[in-house]
mmCIF file of C-alpha atoms in Angstrom:
data_model
loop_
_atom_site.group_PDB
_atom_site.id
_atom_site.type_symbol
_atom_site.label_atom_id
_atom_site.label_comp_id
_atom_site.label_asym_id
_atom_site.label_seq_id
_atom_site.Cartn_x
_atom_site.Cartn_y
_atom_site.Cartn_z
ATOM 1 C CA THR D 1 -33.800 338.945 183.774
ATOM 2 C CA ASP D 2 -35.230 342.108 182.516
ATOM 3 C CA ALA D 3 -31.915 343.732 182.681
ATOM 4 C CA ALA D 4 -30.519 341.143 180.341
ATOM 5 C CA ARG D 5 -33.378 341.464 178.036
ATOM 6 C CA SER D 6 -33.179 345.158 177.710
ATOM 7 C CA ALA D 7 -29.451 345.282 176.930
ATOM 8 C CA ASP D 8 -28.139 346.081 173.559
ATOM 9 C CA PRO D 9 -25.743 343.361 172.821
ATOM 10 C CA SER D 10 -24.088 345.311 169.935
ATOM 11 C CA MET D 11 -20.439 345.092 171.084
ATOM 12 C CA ALA D 12 -18.503 341.934 171.656
ATOM 13 C CA THR D 13 -15.407 340.107 170.462
ATOM 14 C CA ALA D 14 -14.355 336.641 170.520
ATOM 15 C CA VAL D 15 -12.380 336.908 173.758
ATOM 16 C CA SER D 16 -14.756 334.764 175.737
ATOM 17 C CA SER D 17 -17.752 332.663 175.259
ATOM 18 C CA GLU D 18 -19.729 334.706 177.754
ATOM 19 C CA CYS D 19 -19.897 337.867 179.647
ATOM 20 C CA THR D 20 -21.285 339.623 182.713
ATOM 21 C CA LEU D 21 -23.812 342.506 182.370
ATOM 22 C CA ILE D 22 -23.933 345.182 185.051
ATOM 23 C CA THR D 23 -26.695 347.521 184.765
ATOM 24 C CA ALA D 24 -26.462 350.801 186.592
ATOM 25 C CA ILE D 25 -29.878 352.048 188.079
ATOM 26 C CA GLN D 26 -31.278 355.479 188.547
ATOM 27 C CA PRO D 27 -28.412 357.574 186.964
ATOM 28 C CA ALA D 28 -30.571 360.856 187.181
ATOM 29 C CA ARG D 29 -30.874 360.730 190.950
ATOM 30 C CA SER D 30 -27.237 360.357 192.154
ATOM 31 C CA GLU D 31 -23.879 359.084 191.235
ATOM 32 C CA ASP D 32 -24.259 356.067 193.496
ATOM 33 C CA PHE D 33 -25.369 353.036 191.667
ATOM 34 C CA SER D 34 -26.820 349.649 192.377
ATOM 35 C CA VAL D 35 -25.969 346.560 190.002
ATOM 36 C CA GLN D 36 -27.870 343.755 188.479
ATOM 37 C CA SER D 37 -25.874 340.929 187.003
ATOM 38 C CA ALA D 38 -26.734 338.452 184.181
ATOM 39 C CA THR D 39 -24.868 336.185 181.998
ATOM 40 C CA LEU D 40 -25.212 336.651 178.251
ATOM 41 C CA GLY D 41 -23.742 335.123 175.140
ATOM 42 C CA LEU D 42 -21.526 337.462 173.106
ATOM 43 C CA ALA D 43 -22.642 338.989 170.028
ATOM 44 C CA THR D 44 -20.346 339.496 166.936
ATOM 45 C CA LEU D 45 -18.398 342.412 165.901
ATOM 46 C CA GLU D 46 -20.663 342.679 162.840
ATOM 47 C CA THR D 47 -23.323 344.135 165.151
ATOM 48 C CA ILE D 48 -21.392 347.355 165.555
ATOM 49 C CA PRO D 49 -22.573 349.805 162.746
ATOM 50 C CA GLN D 50 -19.985 349.904 159.880
ATOM 51 C CA HIS D 51 -20.512 353.678 159.669
ATOM 52 C CA SER D 52 -21.928 356.414 162.022
ATOM 53 C CA GLN D 53 -23.376 359.588 160.697
ATOM 54 C CA PRO D 54 -21.477 362.567 162.367
ATOM 55 C CA GLN D 55 -23.783 364.531 164.818
ATOM 56 C CA SER D 56 -23.166 368.002 166.154
ATOM 57 C CA ASN D 57 -22.398 368.221 169.882
ATOM 58 C CA THR D 58 -24.318 370.444 172.212
ATOM 59 C CA SER D 59 -24.096 371.434 175.687
ATOM 60 C CA GLN D 60 -26.571 368.879 176.652
ATOM 61 C CA ASN D 61 -24.186 366.171 175.345
ATOM 62 C CA PRO D 62 -27.206 364.092 173.633
ATOM 63 C CA SER D 63 -27.291 360.372 173.904
ATOM 64 C CA LYS D 64 -25.986 358.371 170.879
ATOM 65 C CA PRO D 65 -27.468 354.761 171.172
ATOM 66 C CA ASN D 66 -24.654 353.207 168.992
ATOM 67 C CA SER D 67 -21.909 354.764 171.101
ATOM 68 C CA TRP D 68 -19.585 352.410 173.002
ATOM 69 C CA ILE D 69 -16.343 352.730 175.118
ATOM 70 C CA ILE D 70 -14.153 349.790 175.396
ATOM 71 C CA TRP D 71 -11.776 349.675 178.304
ATOM 72 C CA VAL D 72 -8.602 347.643 178.137
ATOM 73 C CA ASN D 73 -5.585 346.940 180.253
ATOM 74 C CA LEU D 74 -2.789 345.980 177.915
ATOM 75 C CA ASN D 75 -1.473 347.510 174.701
ATOM 76 C CA SER D 76 -1.747 343.977 173.007
ATOM 77 C CA GLU D 77 -5.531 344.139 173.726
ATOM 78 C CA GLN D 78 -5.954 347.492 172.486
ATOM 79 C CA GLU D 79 -4.046 346.759 169.320
ATOM 80 C CA ALA D 80 -6.153 343.517 168.553
ATOM 81 C CA LEU D 81 -9.376 345.594 168.963
ATOM 82 C CA GLU D 82 -8.004 348.340 166.896
ATOM 83 C CA LYS D 83 -7.381 345.694 164.111
ATOM 84 C CA ALA D 84 -10.813 344.021 164.628
ATOM 85 C CA LEU D 85 -12.760 347.244 164.623
ATOM 86 C CA GLY D 86 -10.889 349.265 161.923
ATOM 87 C CA ASP D 87 -12.415 352.697 161.152
ATOM 88 C CA ARG D 88 -15.459 351.913 163.435
ATOM 89 C CA ALA D 89 -13.314 353.092 166.480
ATOM 90 C CA PHE D 90 -11.073 355.735 167.728
ATOM 91 C CA SER D 91 -8.161 354.496 169.921
ATOM 92 C CA VAL D 92 -6.525 356.533 172.423
ATOM 93 C CA GLN D 93 -3.389 355.291 174.301
ATOM 94 C CA GLY D 94 -1.009 356.935 176.827
ATOM 95 C CA SER D 95 1.545 357.514 174.145
ATOM 96 C CA THR D 96 -1.101 359.344 171.776
ATOM 97 C CA PRO D 97 -0.014 362.902 171.434
ATOM 98 C CA ARG D 98 -2.064 365.198 173.522
ATOM 99 C CA GLU D 99 -3.694 367.145 170.617
ATOM 100 C CA ASP D 100 -4.699 363.682 168.998
ATOM 101 C CA LYS D 101 -6.125 362.648 172.362
ATOM 102 C CA GLU D 102 -8.284 365.612 172.408
ATOM 103 C CA ALA D 103 -9.288 365.384 168.797
ATOM 104 C CA PHE D 104 -10.234 361.696 168.855
ATOM 105 C CA THR D 105 -12.154 362.104 172.035
ATOM 106 C CA MET D 106 -14.172 365.148 170.699
ATOM 107 C CA ALA D 107 -14.815 363.334 167.433
ATOM 108 C CA TRP D 108 -16.048 360.278 169.273
ATOM 109 C CA ILE D 109 -18.317 362.281 171.362
ATOM 110 C CA GLU D 110 -19.703 364.091 168.233
ATOM 111 C CA GLY D 111 -20.595 360.685 166.687
ATOM 112 C CA GLU D 112 -17.928 360.275 163.811
ATOM 113 C CA ARG D 113 -17.256 356.735 164.996
ATOM 114 C CA PRO D 114 -19.326 354.688 167.285
ATOM 115 C CA VAL D 115 -16.500 353.122 169.461
ATOM 116 C CA MET D 116 -13.810 354.530 171.747
ATOM 117 C CA ILE D 117 -10.870 352.080 172.650
ATOM 118 C CA THR D 118 -8.844 353.146 175.624
ATOM 119 C CA LYS D 119 -7.568 352.321 179.202
ATOM 120 C CA PRO D 120 -8.951 353.694 182.635
ATOM 121 C CA SER D 121 -5.654 355.119 183.318
ATOM 122 C CA VAL D 122 -5.898 357.316 180.128
ATOM 123 C CA LEU D 123 -9.647 358.552 179.931
ATOM 124 C CA GLY D 124 -11.063 356.910 183.181
ATOM 125 C CA PHE D 125 -10.961 360.055 185.376
ATOM 126 C CA GLY D 126 -12.771 363.312 185.396
ATOM 127 C CA LEU D 127 -14.237 363.444 182.003
ATOM 128 C CA ASN D 128 -17.931 363.538 180.921
ATOM 129 C CA PHE D 129 -19.205 360.899 178.467
ATOM 130 C CA GLN D 130 -22.935 361.062 179.054
ATOM 131 C CA HIS D 131 -23.673 360.734 175.291
ATOM 132 C CA CYS D 132 -22.624 357.096 175.649
ATOM 133 C CA HIS D 133 -24.328 354.516 177.831
ATOM 134 C CA ASN D 134 -22.627 351.200 176.774
ATOM 135 C CA ALA D 135 -19.240 350.103 178.081
ATOM 136 C CA ALA D 136 -17.241 346.957 177.967
ATOM 137 C CA TYR D 137 -14.199 345.755 180.006
ATOM 138 C CA VAL D 138 -11.787 343.433 178.103
ATOM 139 C CA GLY D 139 -10.523 341.969 181.381
ATOM 140 C CA LEU D 140 -10.030 343.489 184.687
ATOM 141 C CA SER D 141 -7.152 344.876 186.663
ATOM 142 C CA ASP D 142 -7.023 344.646 190.505
ATOM 143 C CA SER D 143 -7.928 348.334 190.737
ATOM 144 C CA PHE D 144 -11.483 348.824 191.977
ATOM 145 C CA GLU D 145 -10.896 352.778 191.692
ATOM 146 C CA GLN D 146 -10.180 352.571 188.074
ATOM 147 C CA LEU D 147 -13.271 350.467 187.594
ATOM 148 C CA ASP D 148 -15.541 352.772 189.657
ATOM 149 C CA GLN D 149 -14.056 355.925 188.004
ATOM 150 C CA SER D 150 -14.300 354.789 184.730
ATOM 151 C CA ILE D 151 -18.026 353.480 184.924
ATOM 152 C CA HIS D 152 -18.730 357.068 186.249
ATOM 153 C CA ARG D 153 -17.571 358.641 183.000
ATOM 154 C CA ILE D 154 -20.908 357.425 181.582
ATOM 155 C CA HIS D 155 -23.028 356.728 184.597
ATOM 156 C CA ARG D 156 -23.265 360.349 185.998
ATOM 157 C CA TYR D 157 -25.459 363.460 186.314
ATOM 158 C CA GLY D 158 -26.835 364.237 182.871
ATOM 159 C CA GLN D 159 -27.255 360.628 181.615
ATOM 160 C CA GLN D 160 -30.435 359.997 180.221
ATOM 161 C CA GLN D 161 -30.229 356.252 179.409
ATOM 162 C CA GLU D 162 -29.876 353.178 181.550
ATOM 163 C CA CYS D 163 -26.113 352.337 181.470
ATOM 164 C CA HIS D 164 -25.054 348.779 180.284
ATOM 165 C CA ILE D 165 -21.646 347.611 181.398
ATOM 166 C CA TYR D 166 -20.168 344.396 180.132
ATOM 167 C CA VAL D 167 -17.128 342.781 182.031
ATOM 168 C CA ILE D 168 -15.500 340.165 179.954
ATOM 169 C CA THR D 169 -12.874 337.945 181.780
ATOM 170 C CA SER D 170 -11.443 334.471 181.303
ATOM 171 C CA GLU D 171 -11.441 331.613 183.743
ATOM 172 C CA LEU D 172 -7.836 332.601 184.696
ATOM 173 C CA GLU D 173 -8.893 336.004 186.062
ATOM 174 C CA GLY D 174 -11.037 334.562 188.756
ATOM 175 C CA ALA D 175 -8.809 335.902 191.439
ATOM 176 C CA VAL D 176 -8.655 339.261 190.048
ATOM 177 C CA VAL D 177 -12.625 339.247 189.810
ATOM 178 C CA ARG D 178 -12.907 338.132 193.386
ATOM 179 C CA ASN D 179 -10.524 340.692 194.592
ATOM 180 C CA VAL D 180 -12.412 343.694 192.739
ATOM 181 C CA GLU D 181 -15.804 342.258 194.307
ATOM 182 C CA ARG D 182 -14.364 342.344 197.609
ATOM 183 C CA LYS D 183 -13.094 345.846 197.287
ATOM 184 C CA ARG D 184 -16.586 346.912 195.905
ATOM 185 C CA LYS D 185 -18.203 345.482 198.958
ATOM 186 C CA ASP D 186 -15.821 347.103 201.297
ATOM 187 C CA HIS D 187 -16.441 350.363 199.365
ATOM 188 C CA GLU D 188 -20.051 350.063 199.914
ATOM 189 C CA ARG D 189 -19.817 349.102 203.603
ATOM 190 C CA MET D 190 -17.545 352.240 204.141
ATOM 191 C CA THR D 191 -20.056 354.417 202.420
ATOM 192 C CA ASP D 192 -22.903 353.111 204.418
ATOM 193 C CA ASN D 193 -20.910 353.724 207.602
ATOM 194 C CA MET D 194 -20.075 357.282 206.702
ATOM 195 C CA ILE D 195 -23.620 358.044 205.808
ATOM 196 C CA ALA D 196 -24.987 356.521 209.156
ATOM 197 C CA GLN D 197 -22.221 358.580 210.977
ATOM 198 C CA MET D 198 -23.117 361.861 209.268
ATOM 199 C CA LYS D 199 -26.859 361.276 209.871
ATOM 200 C CA ASP D 200 -26.072 360.877 213.652
ATOM 201 C CA LEU D 201 -23.973 364.019 213.769
ATOM 202 C CA ASN D 202 -26.497 366.042 212.064
ATOM 203 C CA THR D 203 -29.282 364.726 214.376
ATOM 204 C CA ALA D 204 -27.064 365.585 217.338
ATOM 205 C CA ASN D 205 -26.394 369.059 215.963
ATOM 206 C CA ILE D 206 -30.133 369.742 215.398
ATOM 207 C CA HIS D 207 -31.020 368.848 219.127
#
């Protein structure tokens, strides 16, 4: 598909032979997003730049094409990625001291290193990462809320690029994937119903 051809496959690891690409559409219009899916072969870790020139941050939080955020669920996954990526990545865990969390996050935003490795439970809520439009999930948990919220760290108002989201799972995680997909459909159905009800209420109030 066009979505697959336009994706930058510059982040991957030897966790699986293929991944699912979810491309968020029309980020400038609203924080609601539609998705297109495509199956892609994984690239190699060598495609992540060995060094990234630091760039000063501005209030506009300018896009950095080589910037990636990798979301993990387990400490073992995080440690394996830290070892694989070395000085190309910052890593923020729940146990990371608060001052280091802030320093590492700001340094990543400013482009000192291209990759951030973390968990949705750590940096997945309430933060603005519009400088980045590439994200990868090394596995999924059953929490659709964490998936949705962490996607919206990069796919939000102020994002100037098409967002590429890679979800990497094994065959053993099929039940989790189906559960998250069910929750996503439930969420969309509830949102559609709320919009319809508000439209009816507004129409009634006008008349």
